[in-house]
Structures are given as C-alpha cells and as structure tokens.
Tab-separated table of C-alpha atoms in Angstrom:
chain	number	residue	atom	x	y	z
A	209	MET	CA	-120.475	-227.179	32.255
A	210	HIS	CA	-117.538	-225.141	32.216
A	211	LEU	CA	-116.861	-223.059	35.179
A	212	LEU	CA	-115.480	-220.167	33.577
A	213	ARG	CA	-118.534	-219.960	31.590
A	214	LYS	CA	-120.260	-219.310	34.836
A	215	PRO	CA	-118.439	-216.453	36.608
A	216	TRP	CA	-120.939	-216.335	39.286
A	217	ILE	CA	-120.276	-219.772	40.287
A	218	SER	CA	-116.562	-219.471	40.344
A	219	ILE	CA	-116.933	-216.417	42.601
A	220	LEU	CA	-118.959	-218.218	45.229
A	221	LEU	CA	-116.514	-221.270	44.850
A	222	LEU	CA	-113.554	-219.013	45.616
A	223	ALA	CA	-115.407	-217.300	48.349
A	224	GLN	CA	-116.012	-220.634	49.720
A	225	LEU	CA	-112.416	-221.765	49.696
A	226	PHE	CA	-111.310	-218.393	51.073
A	227	VAL	CA	-114.108	-217.343	53.438
A	228	PRO	CA	-115.292	-220.235	55.104
A	229	GLY	CA	-119.025	-220.190	55.435
A	230	ALA	CA	-119.465	-217.876	52.741
A	231	LEU	CA	-121.754	-220.046	50.819
A	232	SER	CA	-124.133	-220.822	53.867
A	233	SER	CA	-124.250	-217.136	54.730
A	234	ALA	CA	-125.435	-216.156	51.379
A	235	ALA	CA	-128.034	-218.764	51.472
A	236	ALA	CA	-129.155	-217.609	55.019
A	237	GLN	CA	-129.884	-214.250	53.372
A	238	ALA	CA	-132.461	-215.956	51.036
A	239	LEU	CA	-135.683	-214.020	50.956
A	240	ASN	CA	-139.082	-215.554	52.265
A	241	GLU	CA	-141.490	-216.114	49.557
A	242	GLN	CA	-145.190	-214.878	49.513
A	243	VAL	CA	-147.781	-217.639	49.588
A	244	ARG	CA	-151.156	-217.536	47.589
A	245	VAL	CA	-154.198	-217.616	50.226
A	246	SER	CA	-156.182	-220.613	49.707
A	247	PRO	CA	-159.970	-220.644	50.552
A	248	PRO	CA	-161.493	-220.268	53.124
A	249	ILE	CA	-159.525	-217.395	54.617
A	250	ALA	CA	-159.252	-218.707	58.251
A	251	ASP	CA	-157.443	-216.082	59.481
A	252	PRO	CA	-159.710	-212.885	59.951
A	253	ALA	CA	-156.823	-210.339	59.835
A	254	LEU	CA	-156.661	-210.946	56.167
A	255	GLN	CA	-160.026	-209.415	55.906
A	256	ASN	CA	-158.355	-206.082	56.250
A	257	VAL	CA	-156.109	-206.566	53.315
A	258	CYS	CA	-157.587	-204.529	50.461
A	259	HIS	CA	-156.933	-204.546	46.576
A	260	LEU	CA	-157.203	-201.468	45.018
A	261	TRP	CA	-157.785	-201.243	41.178
A	262	ILE	CA	-156.310	-197.488	40.154
A	263	ARG	CA	-157.283	-195.740	37.044
A	264	ARG	CA	-155.562	-192.602	36.339
A	265	ARG	CA	-155.493	-189.847	33.727
A	266	ILE	CA	-152.489	-188.337	32.411
A	267	ALA	CA	-152.444	-185.129	30.642
A	268	LEU	CA	-156.285	-185.107	30.305
A	269	ILE	CA	-156.043	-187.425	27.507
A	270	PHE	CA	-154.307	-190.561	28.099
A	271	ALA	CA	-155.535	-193.356	30.683
A	272	ARG	CA	-153.523	-195.874	32.672
A	273	ASN	CA	-154.407	-198.390	35.111
A	274	TYR	CA	-152.667	-200.280	38.007
A	275	THR	CA	-153.358	-202.548	41.033
A	276	GLY	CA	-152.184	-202.014	44.293
A	277	SER	CA	-152.985	-203.056	48.129
A	278	ALA	CA	-153.912	-201.234	51.344
A	279	VAL	CA	-155.118	-201.716	54.763
A	280	LEU	CA	-158.377	-201.155	56.264
A	281	TYR	CA	-158.179	-198.717	59.393
A	282	ARG	CA	-160.950	-198.040	61.863
A	283	GLY	CA	-163.326	-199.486	59.314
A	284	ARG	CA	-163.884	-196.223	57.427
A	285	TYR	CA	-160.083	-195.459	56.240
A	286	LEU	CA	-157.645	-197.327	54.024
A	287	ILE	CA	-153.901	-196.822	54.484
A	288	THR	CA	-151.979	-197.411	51.409
A	289	ALA	CA	-148.433	-196.105	49.565
A	290	GLY	CA	-148.717	-192.537	48.788
A	291	HIS	CA	-147.792	-193.614	45.114
A	292	ASN	CA	-151.134	-195.297	44.844
A	293	VAL	CA	-153.139	-191.948	45.410
A	294	TYR	CA	-150.969	-189.061	44.754
A	295	GLN	CA	-152.236	-186.476	42.259
A	296	ASP	CA	-149.654	-184.245	41.535
A	297	ARG	CA	-148.460	-185.092	37.840
A	298	SER	CA	-151.625	-187.239	37.228
A	299	ARG	CA	-154.839	-187.492	38.184
A	300	ILE	CA	-156.818	-190.349	39.733
A	301	ARG	CA	-160.100	-191.108	37.962
A	302	SER	CA	-161.281	-193.766	40.223
A	303	VAL	CA	-160.188	-196.440	42.733
A	304	THR	CA	-162.001	-199.665	42.846
A	305	VAL	CA	-161.779	-201.033	46.447
A	306	ARG	CA	-162.315	-204.947	47.385
A	307	CYS	CA	-161.379	-205.738	50.935
A	308	GLY	CA	-160.516	-209.481	51.969
A	309	ALA	CA	-160.721	-210.800	48.408
A	310	MET	CA	-158.832	-213.867	47.553
A	311	ASP	CA	-159.363	-213.190	43.919
A	312	ALA	CA	-160.200	-209.565	43.293
A	313	ARG	CA	-161.166	-210.275	39.887
A	314	THR	CA	-164.441	-212.013	40.804
A	315	ALA	CA	-164.940	-210.559	44.425
A	316	THR	CA	-167.719	-207.999	45.161
A	317	ILE	CA	-166.711	-204.442	45.023
A	318	ASP	CA	-166.723	-202.771	48.134
A	319	GLU	CA	-166.702	-199.283	46.751
A	320	THR	CA	-165.320	-197.280	44.001
A	321	ILE	CA	-164.119	-193.978	45.364
A	322	GLU	CA	-163.892	-190.640	43.600
A	323	PRO	CA	-160.644	-188.672	43.442
A	324	TRP	CA	-161.558	-186.324	46.490
A	325	GLN	CA	-161.756	-189.444	48.865
A	326	ALA	CA	-157.927	-189.888	48.721
A	327	LEU	CA	-154.830	-187.933	49.729
A	328	ASP	CA	-151.210	-188.541	49.874
A	329	ALA	CA	-149.046	-187.252	52.715
A	330	SER	CA	-147.953	-183.710	52.922
A	331	ALA	CA	-144.793	-182.884	51.031
A	332	TYR	CA	-144.977	-186.373	49.248
A	333	ASP	CA	-142.932	-185.634	45.667
A	334	GLY	CA	-143.097	-188.999	44.290
A	335	ARG	CA	-139.747	-189.936	45.216
A	336	SER	CA	-139.466	-189.731	49.168
A	337	PHE	CA	-140.380	-193.028	50.594
A	338	SER	CA	-140.295	-191.524	54.101
A	339	ARG	CA	-143.489	-189.642	52.828
A	340	ASP	CA	-144.739	-192.380	50.629
A	341	PHE	CA	-148.032	-193.173	52.290
A	342	GLY	CA	-151.728	-191.989	52.231
A	343	VAL	CA	-155.239	-192.454	53.185
A	344	ILE	CA	-158.551	-193.320	51.169
A	345	ARG	CA	-161.919	-192.416	53.124
A	346	LEU	CA	-164.605	-195.038	52.385
A	347	SER	CA	-168.382	-193.502	51.906
A	348	LYS	CA	-169.389	-196.742	53.898
A	349	PRO	CA	-167.799	-198.431	56.555
A	350	ILE	CA	-166.511	-202.038	56.451
A	351	ALA	CA	-166.928	-204.309	59.272
A	352	SER	CA	-163.913	-205.854	60.546
A	353	SER	CA	-163.927	-208.697	63.526
A	354	ALA	CA	-159.989	-208.475	63.836
A	355	PRO	CA	-159.092	-204.687	63.241
A	356	PHE	CA	-155.512	-203.473	63.019
A	357	GLU	CA	-154.027	-201.028	65.215
A	358	LEU	CA	-151.017	-198.582	64.673
A	359	ALA	CA	-148.160	-199.756	66.482
A	360	ALA	CA	-147.386	-198.026	69.748
A	361	ARG	CA	-143.745	-199.123	69.748
A	362	PRO	CA	-141.833	-198.567	66.351
A	363	ALA	CA	-140.626	-201.671	64.465
A	364	SER	CA	-136.927	-202.699	65.558
A	365	ALA	CA	-134.562	-205.287	63.720
A	366	GLY	CA	-135.555	-208.882	64.729
A	367	ASP	CA	-139.278	-208.331	65.036
A	368	ALA	CA	-141.292	-211.286	63.947
A	369	ILE	CA	-143.721	-209.858	61.247
A	370	ARG	CA	-146.617	-210.721	58.658
A	371	PHE	CA	-147.184	-209.207	55.409
A	372	ALA	CA	-149.939	-209.440	52.790
A	373	GLY	CA	-151.081	-207.985	49.715
A	374	TYR	CA	-151.740	-208.354	45.929
A	375	PRO	CA	-148.356	-208.832	44.277
A	376	GLY	CA	-147.758	-208.076	40.543
A	377	GLY	CA	-144.570	-208.918	38.635
A	378	LYS	CA	-144.580	-212.840	38.047
A	379	TYR	CA	-148.173	-212.781	39.731
A	380	SER	CA	-151.382	-211.205	38.455
A	381	GLY	CA	-151.641	-208.155	40.815
A	382	TRP	CA	-155.262	-209.684	41.541
A	383	ASP	CA	-154.664	-212.545	43.873
A	384	LEU	CA	-154.187	-212.248	47.695
A	385	PHE	CA	-150.800	-213.543	49.049
A	386	GLN	CA	-149.126	-213.631	52.454
A	387	ALA	CA	-145.818	-214.361	54.090
A	388	LYS	CA	-143.884	-214.350	57.277
A	389	GLY	CA	-140.516	-212.953	58.066
A	390	GLN	CA	-138.562	-210.516	60.241
A	391	ILE	CA	-137.321	-207.226	60.115
A	392	THR	CA	-133.874	-207.067	59.166
A	393	ARG	CA	-133.120	-203.799	59.635
A	394	ILE	CA	-134.281	-199.957	59.995
A	395	GLY	CA	-132.891	-197.043	58.153
A	396	GLU	CA	-134.325	-193.489	56.995
A	397	ASP	CA	-137.841	-194.117	58.509
A	398	LEU	CA	-137.994	-197.438	56.555
A	399	ALA	CA	-138.120	-201.058	57.833
A	400	TYR	CA	-136.683	-203.951	55.412
A	401	TYR	CA	-137.666	-207.411	55.788
A	402	ASP	CA	-136.560	-210.785	54.488
A	403	ILE	CA	-139.681	-211.132	52.136
A	404	GLU	CA	-139.695	-211.095	48.502
A	405	THR	CA	-141.996	-208.409	47.147
A	406	PHE	CA	-143.251	-207.222	43.962
A	407	LYS	CA	-144.912	-204.297	42.271
A	408	SER	CA	-148.594	-204.058	43.440
A	409	ASN	CA	-147.693	-205.075	46.764
A	410	SER	CA	-147.246	-201.293	47.545
A	411	GLY	CA	-149.546	-200.227	50.108
A	412	GLY	CA	-149.891	-203.681	51.640
A	413	PRO	CA	-149.513	-204.028	55.673
A	414	VAL	CA	-146.823	-205.197	57.491
A	415	TRP	CA	-147.870	-206.234	61.082
A	416	ARG	CA	-146.745	-208.099	64.165
A	417	GLU	CA	-149.118	-209.914	66.443
A	418	ALA	CA	-149.048	-209.675	70.238
A	419	GLY	CA	-151.738	-210.920	72.694
A	420	GLY	CA	-154.403	-211.150	69.917
A	421	ARG	CA	-153.589	-207.728	68.809
A	422	ARG	CA	-152.522	-206.775	65.258
A	423	GLU	CA	-150.143	-203.959	65.315
A	424	LEU	CA	-149.474	-202.302	61.898
A	425	VAL	CA	-145.668	-201.690	61.905
A	426	ALA	CA	-145.226	-200.526	58.213
A	427	ILE	CA	-146.726	-199.680	54.974
A	428	HIS	CA	-145.144	-201.501	51.879
A	429	VAL	CA	-143.497	-198.762	49.686
A	430	THR	CA	-140.333	-200.373	48.189
A	431	GLY	CA	-138.577	-203.638	47.360
A	432	SER	CA	-138.659	-205.608	50.717
A	433	GLY	CA	-139.295	-202.250	52.504
A	434	GLY	CA	-141.902	-200.233	54.224
A	435	ARG	CA	-142.510	-196.952	55.894
A	436	ILE	CA	-142.421	-197.458	59.324
A	437	VAL	CA	-145.361	-196.355	61.603
A	438	ASP	CA	-144.014	-193.975	64.241
A	439	ALA	CA	-145.125	-191.061	65.944
A	440	ALA	CA	-144.718	-188.762	62.654
A	441	PHE	CA	-146.680	-191.354	60.689
A	442	ALA	CA	-149.610	-191.521	63.120
A	443	ARG	CA	-149.783	-187.566	63.117
A	444	GLU	CA	-150.096	-187.454	59.498
A	445	VAL	CA	-152.563	-190.046	59.235
A	446	GLU	CA	-154.747	-188.277	61.690
A	447	SER	CA	-154.236	-185.226	59.704
A	448	LEU	CA	-155.257	-187.036	56.683
A	449	ILE	CA	-158.138	-188.358	58.116
A	450	GLY	CA	-159.411	-184.977	59.156
A	451	ILE	CA	-159.094	-183.163	55.924
A	452	LEU	CA	-160.836	-186.186	54.276
A	453	ASP	CA	-163.820	-185.873	56.887
A	454	ARG	CA	-164.259	-182.341	56.079
A	455	ARG	CA	-164.345	-183.032	52.417
A	456	ALA	CA	-166.790	-185.652	52.990
A	457	ALA	CA	-169.157	-183.105	55.100
A	458	GLU	CA	-168.802	-180.664	52.177
A	459	HIS	CA	-169.833	-183.240	49.676
A	460	GLY	CA	-173.026	-184.444	52.065
A	461	ASP	CA	-171.243	-187.848	52.418
C-alpha cells in the first residue's frame, strides 16, 4: 500500500514524527460504543428507558414514521427530545410507547398517545438545542422500582455517566442499547460525552449514579451531546407537566 494514496495515514505518521504522542492522543479520544442489552434485563434502571414509534402527518397528506427514545419520569411522564414531539411544521398522528423493551418490535405496547398528550419546550423552533426537550403525558402510569430523579447538581466535565436508548443508523432503531462513559465538556446548555451516538438515540437519558440514586443529567439531542438538566430545564419540565395535566382534565383523562 503506497502511503501517498492514503493521505490520512501520512498525516498521522508525520504527526507522530513531529508531535510526540499525537497518535496515542488521537486513540485516547475514541468514542465508547453502545452495547446491545441482552436478556434478562438485570439493571432495573433500564426499565425506565422507553422506545417511541412516532407517526407524523406532513401537509395533511404525507405521512412519515420515526423511532426515538425517552425516559420515564414520575411514572406518568416521559421526558424526550423536543424534535420528537414538536408540532409546528408537521403534526403528530400518534406516538406508540414501550418502556423497558429490549426488542420494541415484539414488546407489549404500554400506550399509544394522541397529539394533545405531547409538548415541546416553549420557544423551541426545531433548531435550538438549548430548547430541544419535551414531555409526554401517559394516560396510565407505569410502575418503576428504580425511578429517575432530575439531577440536583448540573453535569460537569469528568462526571462518570451512563447512557441508553434505541439507536438507528447502523442499528435498527428498535433494540435497546446502553453505554458507559464520561462528560468531556459543557457548553451552551449542552453536555458532550465520549459515547458514539446515532439517530433514534434522541430523547434517551444520560444519567449518573450515586448512593443508589439515578440522577438524570441530560437528554440526548445531538451527536454525542445532550441538553443538560439544570434549574431552567427543571422549571420548563414542571411547566409542561402542568399544561398537560390541565389538558388531561379537559379530556376527562
């Protein structure tokens, strides 16, 4: 193999010659891979990770379907990415929810929600990651023996984290995967982590564990990055829950 035909190899070799440790530094930045969860699910925390089958209507005629991820919160609510539930330029037809499913294709459906049961964060415009989160309200609560809490302390660089969801891309978007890693940096309301992610991971939880507690520190919204759980996030989630509860009362739910 001629090195000149592989420019990236030549660049790495030159870097090693003139910048000692360059290759080892590049290797150290490799992203951790997600691993498919095998039966039985031994960790009760994973029962809180939910699969979303999102059906959308575009321009009243066309329909598109997507897979996504979410996390169960207080038994009755799902926190997810805002772009999973926004309804500004296209409308949700329905979202089918399955929580704690290793293979969502064959798992029992927990609920299929209607459009009024989902809200994205106020001022989310489909582009701003800082507002890219939302809430779904379930008609019936789902029991959890290991519930998630919103983190009292925002994520910081170096935090050890766990991550789970239903990755698409080279995967199906229907199988539950998990990974371990750490927060590498914080910027513009986002936490970035050393975990390789894909479409359909959107809305999946990023959490840390301490003293038997599972603290949600971010909701995954972009490549290897999630919207951090901070005071503004918590206030908006409470606001969305309040609106959805009032809607449910109007619907007799």
